[in-house]
DNA sequence: GCCGTTTTCGGCCCGACTGTTTTCAGTCG
């Protein structure tokens, strides 16, 4: 039973309670606990048996929920959930997915009309039965029909951050030509650098909101205007993604940007902090609830710094605003100086046409020089990865000879702009062991060990394969340590706590693979690794020159993990990196 | 259900938009 499993049980319970019309604060308590649990990197079982922490120490978890967690850990079941599940019809979960239907309306549809499927709901709408109920009308009925089609036609899948980033960039180019627009910025989960983005949130400063929203509606990629009010508008853009725009006057910009960046949990904590100080915070500004000689009724809120300063905090980078303890860190003056792309000196995982890359060795080197990198490692696949035409010893040594020649030519150019390291991405074989003999790996300057096959093996087997690679003296780094592909394939079942412990002990690095669909390690694992003293490598795993651009995504992930430049190996100058490699094992 | 320098009760972030209503409930973020 993982933390994510326990969190899912509480979320599920909260959904059912919502349907039952339970006290909203009780429901919020379950959801809040689920978020805390999902964001906790230590396993609940470990915390339960720890001598230094207890379950009730976790934010939002008191005596009752701690008891429920213990029950779940012991029995795998949550009795309260079992009881409710027996009472609440299964269709409720489908109905919740329809935009515009919340617990009250869903309850009415199920109890008054006996709806038991999406098809049944459609039939009831077409028969005009829905419009007759209190609180429903013709427009609601039509909206349900439209949204039913939407729910059925689209795979409800969150965008990769990079996809959202591209859509936002196009929208901002369009909005630049809007008259009367002073400033426009992205907010929400995009700005926090989340690995996936549901809706795209955009914030504009203008004194003529109607003009701005009209321009927004006329973007060529707008397929539908979902809602349009005086200051807020929502459209569907490319692929059905919802884009929300809010238009705000300049004096409110800081309060609004802070508010629309979120996360919700972060905002609730900031606002609670405001209340403790006799202040009220909304998207328009900061207001004093009590008039005292030293507090003005309305405080400045043109910048985010104004907002944080009003609640006694320094500005908090968006990537950290998840309600995972960043407010405490900020209050103590302990916020990390997060790593930036400018700190990165090298890229230590990439492929060429010798295996499954699209660009040649020489082209990849040129691409890296253009990006200003000081060093790179060429890490093509090893022989077992047959689909990629992986390298055996002979072909690998031939590639290394070419790299030697290339380095000589680069050095002969005078001020050598880049050094190319002779590397390999060696496969961790299904039966255990690595895909190339030790004598080859020992000759490599950089070895990425990755698992590509047998991903469905049981936890003990996967973990032991990875631990074997971590312990191998020639292995520099574990590539994409959990193997997940966002929206495509779950992580393999691996005991990450054991991997992190072994990596810390042996000095083996762990990778943040920056490929937008991988981002592996994720933020939570990367934070746990950093806390354990493991050095991180951020690598693009580029299969083309273009792929080298993924470094920014990897750095965002590292920032969400709270990493500083000193935590990341490829911020080091090459000489320091080499010396660190020699000092291990 | 959680929480506490206003502590064991009574609060819990705050506002926009829609549709149905005729002053507001429900939904959403």
Short mmCIF file of C-alpha atoms (C1' of nucleotides) in Angstrom, two decimals, chain A residues 25-26 28 60 62 100 102 105 137 140 199 228 230-232 259 271 275 282, chain B residues 1-3 6 12-22 26-29:
data_model
loop_
_atom_site.label_atom_id
_atom_site.label_comp_id
_atom_site.label_asym_id
_atom_site.label_seq_id
_atom_site.Cartn_x
_atom_site.Cartn_y
_atom_site.Cartn_z
CA UNK A 25 -15.16 21.16 5.98
CA UNK A 26 -15.08 17.47 6.78
CA UNK A 28 -11.99 19.35 2.78
CA UNK A 60 -3.98 18.11 8.41
CA UNK A 62 -5.22 14.33 13.46
CA UNK A 100 -21.30 21.94 -14.65
CA UNK A 102 -21.52 19.06 -8.94
CA UNK A 105 -27.13 18.33 -9.25
CA UNK A 137 -33.83 24.51 -16.94
CA UNK A 140 -28.80 23.36 -18.14
CA UNK A 199 -6.29 24.27 -17.64
CA UNK A 228 -17.63 35.32 -20.64
CA UNK A 230 -17.03 41.30 -17.06
CA UNK A 231 -13.49 40.39 -16.05
CA UNK A 232 -13.21 36.65 -16.62
CA UNK A 259 -3.75 34.24 -6.41
CA UNK A 271 -4.72 33.62 3.34
CA UNK A 275 -6.22 36.39 8.71
CA UNK A 282 -8.29 38.39 -2.39
"C1'" DG B 1 -12.21 16.28 10.42
"C1'" DC B 2 -8.52 19.62 11.92
"C1'" DC B 3 -6.85 23.11 14.87
"C1'" DT B 6 -8.79 34.53 21.07
"C1'" DC B 12 -12.35 26.85 8.60
"C1'" DC B 13 -9.89 31.54 1.73
"C1'" DC B 14 -12.53 34.07 -1.38
"C1'" DG B 15 -14.80 35.66 -5.50
"C1'" DA B 16 -16.73 35.18 -10.66
"C1'" DC B 17 -20.05 33.35 -13.63
"C1'" DT B 18 -24.30 30.85 -15.02
"C1'" DG B 19 -28.86 29.69 -14.79
"C1'" DT B 20 -32.81 29.97 -12.60
"C1'" DT B 21 -34.54 32.84 -9.77
"C1'" DT B 22 -36.75 37.48 -8.52
"C1'" DG B 26 -24.56 25.65 -7.50
"C1'" DT B 27 -20.26 25.12 -9.64
"C1'" DC B 28 -15.60 26.21 -10.42
"C1'" DG B 29 -10.92 27.53 -9.55
#
